[in-house]
Amino acid sequence: LPFAPVAETASALISPAGGILTTIAVLMSTGGANSSLMLDSPRLMFSLAAEGEFPKPLARLHPRFRTPSVAIWSFAALVWLLAVSGGFFWLLAVTAAASMVMYISICAALIQLRRTQPQADALRVHFGPVLSAIGIFMSIVLIARLELSQALLMGVTVLIAAANWWLARTTT
């Protein structure tokens, strides 16, 4: 089980009952995250399609229920395809790498914002740009540890996203 190390650690540090409670908490957290993902992601796809950033069919609403049915079915099919194509740990590694790309973007944005708006009324952390640079470096190191097939999937995703971005920009 992927959460067994967490349960074993909690059992050793707290008690066997603590291991059981930790296992229940991990299962509830994972279930909540998956439920949120299934509810939020199709609606994000719908919103992006409505704004012209994603293909227009994803912006269609179900005539009776007024839900983004095309986006829901498309997202479910995509998740199913990814789930059956590589296994849990493979998908977990790709998801973690995608998160690293997001963290790189956030860290780089912080550096740029501090440079262009040094007097902005915002939370300030000592050595923020240095910490951001360390975050970028560590994220790149983690991405570099992907297997070739995982890196190829990430690359294909980047190419599809870039093509979508270019098409959205040229058609508006």
Short mmCIF file of N, CA and C in Angstrom, two decimals:
data_model
loop_
_atom_site.label_atom_id
_atom_site.label_comp_id
_atom_site.label_asym_id
_atom_site.label_seq_id
_atom_site.Cartn_x
_atom_site.Cartn_y
_atom_site.Cartn_z
N LEU A 1 0.84 -1.19 0.00
CA LEU A 1 0.00 0.00 0.00
C LEU A 1 0.88 1.25 0.00
N PRO A 2 0.52 2.27 -0.77
CA PRO A 2 1.37 3.46 -0.85
C PRO A 2 1.42 4.26 0.45
N PHE A 3 0.44 4.12 1.32
CA PHE A 3 0.43 4.88 2.57
C PHE A 3 0.94 4.05 3.75
N ALA A 4 1.41 2.83 3.51
CA ALA A 4 1.89 1.97 4.59
C ALA A 4 3.05 2.59 5.38
N PRO A 5 4.03 3.25 4.74
CA PRO A 5 5.10 3.86 5.54
C PRO A 5 4.58 4.92 6.51
N VAL A 6 3.57 5.65 6.11
CA VAL A 6 2.99 6.67 7.01
C VAL A 6 2.33 5.99 8.20
N ALA A 7 1.57 4.96 7.95
CA ALA A 7 0.89 4.24 9.03
C ALA A 7 1.90 3.56 9.96
N GLU A 8 2.93 2.96 9.39
CA GLU A 8 3.94 2.31 10.22
C GLU A 8 4.69 3.32 11.08
N THR A 9 5.01 4.47 10.52
CA THR A 9 5.69 5.52 11.28
C THR A 9 4.81 6.01 12.42
N ALA A 10 3.53 6.25 12.13
CA ALA A 10 2.61 6.71 13.17
C ALA A 10 2.45 5.64 14.25
N SER A 11 2.40 4.38 13.85
CA SER A 11 2.29 3.30 14.85
C SER A 11 3.51 3.27 15.76
N ALA A 12 4.69 3.47 15.18
CA ALA A 12 5.92 3.43 15.97
C ALA A 12 6.05 4.66 16.87
N LEU A 13 5.65 5.83 16.37
CA LEU A 13 5.82 7.07 17.13
C LEU A 13 4.70 7.31 18.14
N ILE A 14 3.49 6.93 17.78
CA ILE A 14 2.34 7.22 18.65
C ILE A 14 1.88 5.95 19.35
N SER A 15 1.25 5.08 18.57
CA SER A 15 0.75 3.80 19.07
C SER A 15 0.09 3.09 17.90
N PRO A 16 -0.26 1.83 18.06
CA PRO A 16 -1.01 1.16 16.98
C PRO A 16 -2.31 1.90 16.64
N ALA A 17 -2.97 2.44 17.66
CA ALA A 17 -4.20 3.20 17.40
C ALA A 17 -3.88 4.47 16.59
N GLY A 18 -2.74 5.07 16.87
CA GLY A 18 -2.32 6.24 16.10
C GLY A 18 -2.07 5.89 14.64
N GLY A 19 -1.55 4.68 14.39
CA GLY A 19 -1.35 4.22 13.02
C GLY A 19 -2.66 4.05 12.30
N ILE A 20 -3.65 3.49 13.00
CA ILE A 20 -4.97 3.32 12.39
C ILE A 20 -5.61 4.67 12.10
N LEU A 21 -5.54 5.59 13.07
CA LEU A 21 -6.11 6.93 12.86
C LEU A 21 -5.40 7.66 11.72
N THR A 22 -4.09 7.51 11.64
CA THR A 22 -3.34 8.15 10.55
C THR A 22 -3.74 7.56 9.21
N THR A 23 -3.91 6.25 9.15
CA THR A 23 -4.35 5.60 7.91
C THR A 23 -5.72 6.13 7.49
N ILE A 24 -6.63 6.24 8.43
CA ILE A 24 -7.96 6.78 8.13
C ILE A 24 -7.85 8.22 7.63
N ALA A 25 -6.99 9.03 8.28
CA ALA A 25 -6.81 10.42 7.86
C ALA A 25 -6.24 10.51 6.45
N VAL A 26 -5.26 9.63 6.14
CA VAL A 26 -4.67 9.64 4.79
C VAL A 26 -5.73 9.24 3.76
N LEU A 27 -6.51 8.23 4.05
CA LEU A 27 -7.56 7.80 3.12
C LEU A 27 -8.60 8.89 2.91
N MET A 28 -9.01 9.55 3.99
CA MET A 28 -10.00 10.63 3.87
C MET A 28 -9.42 11.81 3.09
N SER A 29 -8.17 12.15 3.36
CA SER A 29 -7.52 13.25 2.65
C SER A 29 -7.40 12.95 1.16
N THR A 30 -6.98 11.74 0.85
CA THR A 30 -6.84 11.34 -0.55
C THR A 30 -8.20 11.32 -1.25
N GLY A 31 -9.20 10.79 -0.58
CA GLY A 31 -10.55 10.79 -1.15
C GLY A 31 -11.07 12.19 -1.37
N GLY A 32 -10.84 13.08 -0.41
CA GLY A 32 -11.27 14.48 -0.56
C GLY A 32 -10.55 15.17 -1.70
N ALA A 33 -9.25 14.93 -1.81
CA ALA A 33 -8.48 15.54 -2.90
C ALA A 33 -8.97 15.04 -4.25
N ASN A 34 -9.22 13.73 -4.36
CA ASN A 34 -9.72 13.18 -5.62
C ASN A 34 -11.11 13.70 -5.96
N SER A 35 -11.97 13.82 -4.95
CA SER A 35 -13.31 14.36 -5.19
C SER A 35 -13.23 15.81 -5.65
N SER A 36 -12.38 16.57 -5.01
CA SER A 36 -12.20 17.97 -5.41
C SER A 36 -11.67 18.06 -6.84
N LEU A 37 -10.72 17.22 -7.16
CA LEU A 37 -10.15 17.21 -8.51
C LEU A 37 -11.22 16.90 -9.56
N MET A 38 -12.07 15.91 -9.27
CA MET A 38 -13.13 15.55 -10.23
C MET A 38 -14.18 16.64 -10.37
N LEU A 39 -14.39 17.43 -9.32
CA LEU A 39 -15.37 18.52 -9.41
C LEU A 39 -14.76 19.77 -10.03
N ASP A 40 -13.54 20.10 -9.65
CA ASP A 40 -12.93 21.37 -10.07
C ASP A 40 -12.35 21.35 -11.48
N SER A 41 -11.66 20.29 -11.83
CA SER A 41 -10.93 20.28 -13.10
C SER A 41 -11.83 20.43 -14.32
N PRO A 42 -12.95 19.71 -14.42
CA PRO A 42 -13.81 19.93 -15.59
C PRO A 42 -14.36 21.36 -15.65
N ARG A 43 -14.62 21.95 -14.51
CA ARG A 43 -15.11 23.33 -14.51
C ARG A 43 -14.03 24.32 -14.91
N LEU A 44 -12.79 24.00 -14.57
CA LEU A 44 -11.67 24.82 -15.04
C LEU A 44 -11.54 24.69 -16.55
N MET A 45 -11.67 23.47 -17.06
CA MET A 45 -11.63 23.26 -18.51
C MET A 45 -12.76 24.04 -19.18
N PHE A 46 -13.95 23.99 -18.59
CA PHE A 46 -15.10 24.73 -19.12
C PHE A 46 -14.81 26.23 -19.16
N SER A 47 -14.28 26.77 -18.06
CA SER A 47 -13.99 28.20 -17.99
C SER A 47 -12.96 28.62 -19.03
N LEU A 48 -11.92 27.81 -19.16
CA LEU A 48 -10.89 28.13 -20.15
C LEU A 48 -11.45 28.05 -21.57
N ALA A 49 -12.33 27.09 -21.82
CA ALA A 49 -12.96 26.99 -23.14
C ALA A 49 -13.89 28.17 -23.40
N ALA A 50 -14.61 28.59 -22.38
CA ALA A 50 -15.52 29.73 -22.53
C ALA A 50 -14.75 31.01 -22.84
N GLU A 51 -13.52 31.11 -22.35
CA GLU A 51 -12.68 32.28 -22.60
C GLU A 51 -11.84 32.14 -23.87
N GLY A 52 -11.98 31.02 -24.58
CA GLY A 52 -11.24 30.83 -25.81
C GLY A 52 -9.85 30.24 -25.64
N GLU A 53 -9.52 29.80 -24.44
CA GLU A 53 -8.19 29.23 -24.19
C GLU A 53 -8.14 27.72 -24.47
N PHE A 54 -9.28 27.04 -24.40
CA PHE A 54 -9.38 25.62 -24.69
C PHE A 54 -10.36 25.45 -25.83
N PRO A 55 -10.42 24.28 -26.45
CA PRO A 55 -11.38 24.06 -27.55
C PRO A 55 -12.82 24.36 -27.14
N LYS A 56 -13.55 25.00 -28.01
CA LYS A 56 -14.92 25.45 -27.75
C LYS A 56 -15.88 24.36 -27.29
N PRO A 57 -15.80 23.12 -27.83
CA PRO A 57 -16.77 22.10 -27.38
C PRO A 57 -16.75 21.88 -25.87
N LEU A 58 -15.62 22.14 -25.22
CA LEU A 58 -15.54 21.96 -23.77
C LEU A 58 -16.38 23.00 -23.02
N ALA A 59 -16.84 24.05 -23.71
CA ALA A 59 -17.65 25.09 -23.08
C ALA A 59 -19.14 24.79 -23.16
N ARG A 60 -19.51 23.65 -23.73
CA ARG A 60 -20.93 23.32 -23.83
C ARG A 60 -21.49 22.86 -22.50
N LEU A 61 -22.71 23.31 -22.21
CA LEU A 61 -23.42 22.91 -21.00
C LEU A 61 -24.49 21.88 -21.34
N HIS A 62 -24.74 20.99 -20.42
CA HIS A 62 -25.81 20.02 -20.58
C HIS A 62 -27.13 20.78 -20.62
N PRO A 63 -28.01 20.50 -21.58
CA PRO A 63 -29.24 21.30 -21.70
C PRO A 63 -30.17 21.22 -20.50
N ARG A 64 -30.19 20.09 -19.82
CA ARG A 64 -31.10 19.94 -18.69
C ARG A 64 -30.45 20.31 -17.35
N PHE A 65 -29.24 19.81 -17.12
CA PHE A 65 -28.61 19.98 -15.81
C PHE A 65 -27.71 21.21 -15.71
N ARG A 66 -27.41 21.82 -16.85
CA ARG A 66 -26.56 23.03 -16.89
C ARG A 66 -25.18 22.77 -16.30
N THR A 67 -24.66 21.58 -16.49
CA THR A 67 -23.31 21.23 -16.05
C THR A 67 -22.42 21.12 -17.29
N PRO A 68 -21.11 21.32 -17.12
CA PRO A 68 -20.20 21.21 -18.27
C PRO A 68 -19.95 19.75 -18.65
N SER A 69 -20.95 19.12 -19.25
CA SER A 69 -20.92 17.68 -19.47
C SER A 69 -19.79 17.24 -20.40
N VAL A 70 -19.51 18.00 -21.44
CA VAL A 70 -18.42 17.63 -22.36
C VAL A 70 -17.09 17.68 -21.62
N ALA A 71 -16.89 18.71 -20.81
CA ALA A 71 -15.65 18.82 -20.05
C ALA A 71 -15.55 17.71 -19.01
N ILE A 72 -16.66 17.36 -18.37
CA ILE A 72 -16.64 16.29 -17.37
C ILE A 72 -16.28 14.96 -18.03
N TRP A 73 -16.91 14.63 -19.15
CA TRP A 73 -16.61 13.37 -19.84
C TRP A 73 -15.18 13.37 -20.38
N SER A 74 -14.74 14.50 -20.89
CA SER A 74 -13.37 14.58 -21.41
C SER A 74 -12.34 14.39 -20.31
N PHE A 75 -12.56 15.04 -19.17
CA PHE A 75 -11.63 14.90 -18.05
C PHE A 75 -11.64 13.47 -17.53
N ALA A 76 -12.82 12.88 -17.39
CA ALA A 76 -12.91 11.50 -16.90
C ALA A 76 -12.19 10.54 -17.85
N ALA A 77 -12.35 10.75 -19.15
CA ALA A 77 -11.66 9.90 -20.13
C ALA A 77 -10.15 10.08 -20.05
N LEU A 78 -9.70 11.30 -19.90
CA LEU A 78 -8.27 11.56 -19.78
C LEU A 78 -7.68 10.91 -18.53
N VAL A 79 -8.36 11.07 -17.40
CA VAL A 79 -7.89 10.47 -16.15
C VAL A 79 -7.89 8.94 -16.26
N TRP A 80 -8.94 8.38 -16.86
CA TRP A 80 -9.00 6.93 -17.04
C TRP A 80 -7.84 6.45 -17.91
N LEU A 81 -7.60 7.16 -19.02
CA LEU A 81 -6.51 6.78 -19.92
C LEU A 81 -5.16 6.82 -19.21
N LEU A 82 -4.92 7.86 -18.44
CA LEU A 82 -3.67 7.95 -17.70
C LEU A 82 -3.57 6.86 -16.63
N ALA A 83 -4.68 6.57 -15.98
CA ALA A 83 -4.67 5.57 -14.91
C ALA A 83 -4.39 4.17 -15.44
N VAL A 84 -4.97 3.80 -16.57
CA VAL A 84 -4.77 2.45 -17.09
C VAL A 84 -3.48 2.31 -17.88
N SER A 85 -2.85 3.41 -18.22
CA SER A 85 -1.66 3.32 -19.07
C SER A 85 -0.36 3.16 -18.32
N GLY A 86 -0.30 3.49 -17.04
CA GLY A 86 1.00 3.45 -16.42
C GLY A 86 1.06 2.98 -14.99
N GLY A 87 -0.01 2.82 -14.33
CA GLY A 87 0.02 2.41 -12.93
C GLY A 87 0.10 3.59 -11.99
N PHE A 88 -0.16 3.31 -10.72
CA PHE A 88 -0.28 4.36 -9.72
C PHE A 88 1.02 5.14 -9.51
N PHE A 89 2.13 4.45 -9.31
CA PHE A 89 3.37 5.13 -9.00
C PHE A 89 3.90 5.93 -10.20
N TRP A 90 3.66 5.42 -11.40
CA TRP A 90 4.05 6.13 -12.61
C TRP A 90 3.27 7.44 -12.71
N LEU A 91 1.96 7.34 -12.48
CA LEU A 91 1.10 8.53 -12.54
C LEU A 91 1.44 9.50 -11.42
N LEU A 92 1.78 8.98 -10.25
CA LEU A 92 2.17 9.82 -9.13
C LEU A 92 3.44 10.61 -9.45
N ALA A 93 4.41 9.98 -10.10
CA ALA A 93 5.65 10.67 -10.46
C ALA A 93 5.39 11.79 -11.47
N VAL A 94 4.54 11.53 -12.46
CA VAL A 94 4.22 12.55 -13.45
C VAL A 94 3.47 13.71 -12.81
N THR A 95 2.55 13.40 -11.90
CA THR A 95 1.80 14.45 -11.19
C THR A 95 2.74 15.30 -10.34
N ALA A 96 3.67 14.65 -9.66
CA ALA A 96 4.63 15.39 -8.85
C ALA A 96 5.51 16.29 -9.73
N ALA A 97 5.92 15.78 -10.87
CA ALA A 97 6.74 16.59 -11.78
C ALA A 97 5.94 17.78 -12.32
N ALA A 98 4.67 17.56 -12.61
CA ALA A 98 3.83 18.68 -13.06
C ALA A 98 3.71 19.73 -11.97
N SER A 99 3.62 19.28 -10.73
CA SER A 99 3.59 20.23 -9.60
C SER A 99 4.90 21.00 -9.52
N MET A 100 6.01 20.35 -9.82
CA MET A 100 7.31 21.04 -9.80
C MET A 100 7.35 22.14 -10.86
N VAL A 101 6.74 21.89 -12.01
CA VAL A 101 6.68 22.92 -13.05
C VAL A 101 5.89 24.12 -12.53
N MET A 102 4.80 23.84 -11.83
CA MET A 102 4.01 24.94 -11.25
C MET A 102 4.83 25.69 -10.20
N TYR A 103 5.57 24.96 -9.36
CA TYR A 103 6.39 25.62 -8.34
C TYR A 103 7.48 26.47 -8.97
N ILE A 104 8.07 25.98 -10.05
CA ILE A 104 9.09 26.78 -10.76
C ILE A 104 8.47 28.08 -11.24
N SER A 105 7.27 28.00 -11.81
CA SER A 105 6.59 29.20 -12.30
C SER A 105 6.32 30.19 -11.17
N ILE A 106 5.87 29.69 -10.04
CA ILE A 106 5.56 30.55 -8.90
C ILE A 106 6.83 31.21 -8.36
N CYS A 107 7.89 30.42 -8.22
CA CYS A 107 9.15 30.97 -7.72
C CYS A 107 9.71 32.03 -8.67
N ALA A 108 9.66 31.75 -9.97
CA ALA A 108 10.15 32.72 -10.95
C ALA A 108 9.28 33.98 -10.96
N ALA A 109 7.97 33.82 -10.78
CA ALA A 109 7.08 34.97 -10.73
C ALA A 109 7.39 35.85 -9.52
N LEU A 110 7.72 35.23 -8.39
CA LEU A 110 8.07 36.01 -7.20
C LEU A 110 9.32 36.84 -7.45
N ILE A 111 10.32 36.24 -8.06
CA ILE A 111 11.55 36.98 -8.37
C ILE A 111 11.23 38.18 -9.27
N GLN A 112 10.43 37.93 -10.31
CA GLN A 112 10.08 39.01 -11.25
C GLN A 112 9.23 40.08 -10.57
N LEU A 113 8.27 39.69 -9.75
CA LEU A 113 7.44 40.68 -9.06
C LEU A 113 8.26 41.54 -8.11
N ARG A 114 9.18 40.93 -7.39
CA ARG A 114 10.03 41.72 -6.47
C ARG A 114 10.91 42.68 -7.24
N ARG A 115 11.31 42.30 -8.46
CA ARG A 115 12.14 43.17 -9.29
C ARG A 115 11.34 44.32 -9.87
N THR A 116 10.12 44.05 -10.35
CA THR A 116 9.33 45.09 -11.02
C THR A 116 8.50 45.92 -10.06
N GLN A 117 8.16 45.38 -8.89
CA GLN A 117 7.34 46.10 -7.92
C GLN A 117 7.97 45.99 -6.53
N PRO A 118 9.13 46.60 -6.34
CA PRO A 118 9.83 46.43 -5.06
C PRO A 118 9.10 47.04 -3.86
N GLN A 119 8.22 47.99 -4.08
CA GLN A 119 7.51 48.64 -2.98
C GLN A 119 6.09 48.13 -2.79
N ALA A 120 5.73 47.06 -3.45
CA ALA A 120 4.37 46.52 -3.35
C ALA A 120 4.05 46.13 -1.91
N ASP A 121 2.80 46.38 -1.53
CA ASP A 121 2.34 46.02 -0.19
C ASP A 121 2.07 44.52 -0.18
N ALA A 122 3.05 43.74 0.27
CA ALA A 122 2.93 42.28 0.24
C ALA A 122 3.76 41.68 1.36
N LEU A 123 3.51 40.43 1.63
CA LEU A 123 4.30 39.71 2.61
C LEU A 123 5.75 39.65 2.15
N ARG A 124 6.65 39.97 3.02
CA ARG A 124 8.08 39.94 2.69
C ARG A 124 8.76 38.88 3.54
N VAL A 125 9.53 38.05 2.90
CA VAL A 125 10.31 37.03 3.58
C VAL A 125 11.77 37.36 3.33
N HIS A 126 12.58 37.32 4.40
CA HIS A 126 14.00 37.58 4.23
C HIS A 126 14.58 36.60 3.21
N PHE A 127 15.38 37.11 2.31
CA PHE A 127 16.03 36.31 1.27
C PHE A 127 15.03 35.62 0.36
N GLY A 128 13.87 36.26 0.13
CA GLY A 128 12.82 35.67 -0.71
C GLY A 128 13.31 35.27 -2.09
N PRO A 129 13.99 36.18 -2.83
CA PRO A 129 14.48 35.79 -4.16
C PRO A 129 15.51 34.65 -4.10
N VAL A 130 16.34 34.62 -3.06
CA VAL A 130 17.32 33.54 -2.92
C VAL A 130 16.59 32.22 -2.66
N LEU A 131 15.59 32.25 -1.78
CA LEU A 131 14.80 31.06 -1.51
C LEU A 131 14.05 30.60 -2.76
N SER A 132 13.58 31.57 -3.55
CA SER A 132 12.91 31.22 -4.81
C SER A 132 13.88 30.54 -5.77
N ALA A 133 15.08 31.05 -5.85
CA ALA A 133 16.08 30.44 -6.73
C ALA A 133 16.42 29.02 -6.27
N ILE A 134 16.50 28.82 -4.97
CA ILE A 134 16.74 27.47 -4.43
C ILE A 134 15.56 26.56 -4.77
N GLY A 135 14.34 27.09 -4.64
CA GLY A 135 13.15 26.32 -5.00
C GLY A 135 13.15 25.92 -6.46
N ILE A 136 13.55 26.83 -7.34
CA ILE A 136 13.63 26.52 -8.77
C ILE A 136 14.66 25.42 -9.00
N PHE A 137 15.83 25.55 -8.38
CA PHE A 137 16.88 24.56 -8.55
C PHE A 137 16.43 23.18 -8.06
N MET A 138 15.84 23.13 -6.88
CA MET A 138 15.40 21.85 -6.32
C MET A 138 14.30 21.22 -7.19
N SER A 139 13.40 22.04 -7.71
CA SER A 139 12.34 21.52 -8.58
C SER A 139 12.92 20.94 -9.86
N ILE A 140 13.92 21.61 -10.43
CA ILE A 140 14.57 21.09 -11.64
C ILE A 140 15.28 19.77 -11.34
N VAL A 141 15.92 19.69 -10.19
CA VAL A 141 16.59 18.43 -9.80
C VAL A 141 15.56 17.30 -9.71
N LEU A 142 14.42 17.57 -9.10
CA LEU A 142 13.39 16.53 -8.98
C LEU A 142 12.82 16.12 -10.34
N ILE A 143 12.61 17.10 -11.22
CA ILE A 143 12.11 16.78 -12.56
C ILE A 143 13.13 15.95 -13.32
N ALA A 144 14.41 16.22 -13.12
CA ALA A 144 15.47 15.49 -13.82
C ALA A 144 15.51 14.02 -13.42
N ARG A 145 14.89 13.67 -12.33
CA ARG A 145 14.88 12.28 -11.86
C ARG A 145 13.76 11.44 -12.49
N LEU A 146 12.99 12.04 -13.39
CA LEU A 146 11.93 11.28 -14.06
C LEU A 146 12.51 10.20 -14.96
N GLU A 147 11.77 9.12 -15.12
CA GLU A 147 12.13 8.10 -16.10
C GLU A 147 11.87 8.67 -17.49
N LEU A 148 12.46 8.09 -18.51
CA LEU A 148 12.33 8.59 -19.87
C LEU A 148 10.86 8.66 -20.31
N SER A 149 10.08 7.62 -20.04
CA SER A 149 8.67 7.61 -20.47
C SER A 149 7.88 8.72 -19.77
N GLN A 150 8.20 8.97 -18.51
CA GLN A 150 7.53 10.04 -17.77
C GLN A 150 7.92 11.41 -18.33
N ALA A 151 9.19 11.58 -18.63
CA ALA A 151 9.66 12.84 -19.21
C ALA A 151 9.05 13.06 -20.59
N LEU A 152 8.90 11.99 -21.37
CA LEU A 152 8.27 12.12 -22.68
C LEU A 152 6.81 12.55 -22.56
N LEU A 153 6.09 11.97 -21.59
CA LEU A 153 4.70 12.39 -21.37
C LEU A 153 4.64 13.86 -20.99
N MET A 154 5.55 14.29 -20.12
CA MET A 154 5.60 15.71 -19.75
C MET A 154 5.90 16.56 -20.99
N GLY A 155 6.83 16.13 -21.81
CA GLY A 155 7.17 16.87 -23.02
C GLY A 155 6.01 16.98 -23.99
N VAL A 156 5.29 15.87 -24.18
CA VAL A 156 4.11 15.88 -25.05
C VAL A 156 3.05 16.84 -24.49
N THR A 157 2.88 16.82 -23.20
CA THR A 157 1.92 17.72 -22.56
C THR A 157 2.31 19.17 -22.79
N VAL A 158 3.59 19.47 -22.65
CA VAL A 158 4.08 20.84 -22.89
C VAL A 158 3.84 21.24 -24.34
N LEU A 159 4.11 20.34 -25.28
CA LEU A 159 3.88 20.65 -26.70
C LEU A 159 2.40 20.90 -26.99
N ILE A 160 1.53 20.08 -26.42
CA ILE A 160 0.09 20.27 -26.62
C ILE A 160 -0.35 21.60 -26.02
N ALA A 161 0.14 21.91 -24.83
CA ALA A 161 -0.21 23.18 -24.18
C ALA A 161 0.31 24.37 -24.98
N ALA A 162 1.52 24.27 -25.50
CA ALA A 162 2.08 25.36 -26.30
C ALA A 162 1.30 25.55 -27.59
N ALA A 163 0.93 24.44 -28.23
CA ALA A 163 0.13 24.54 -29.46
C ALA A 163 -1.24 25.15 -29.16
N ASN A 164 -1.85 24.74 -28.07
CA ASN A 164 -3.14 25.30 -27.67
C ASN A 164 -3.01 26.80 -27.40
N TRP A 165 -1.96 27.19 -26.68
CA TRP A 165 -1.73 28.61 -26.39
C TRP A 165 -1.55 29.39 -27.68
N TRP A 166 -0.76 28.86 -28.62
CA TRP A 166 -0.53 29.55 -29.88
C TRP A 166 -1.82 29.67 -30.67
N LEU A 167 -2.60 28.59 -30.75
CA LEU A 167 -3.87 28.64 -31.47
C LEU A 167 -4.84 29.62 -30.83
N ALA A 168 -4.91 29.63 -29.52
CA ALA A 168 -5.81 30.56 -28.83
C ALA A 168 -5.41 32.00 -29.09
N ARG A 169 -4.13 32.26 -29.16
CA ARG A 169 -3.65 33.64 -29.40
C ARG A 169 -3.88 34.08 -30.84
N THR A 170 -3.75 33.16 -31.80
CA THR A 170 -3.87 33.55 -33.20
C THR A 170 -5.33 33.64 -33.65
N THR A 171 -6.26 32.97 -32.94
CA THR A 171 -7.66 33.00 -33.37
C THR A 171 -8.45 34.11 -32.68
N THR A 172 -7.89 34.78 -31.67
CA THR A 172 -8.65 35.84 -31.00
C THR A 172 -8.29 37.20 -31.53
#
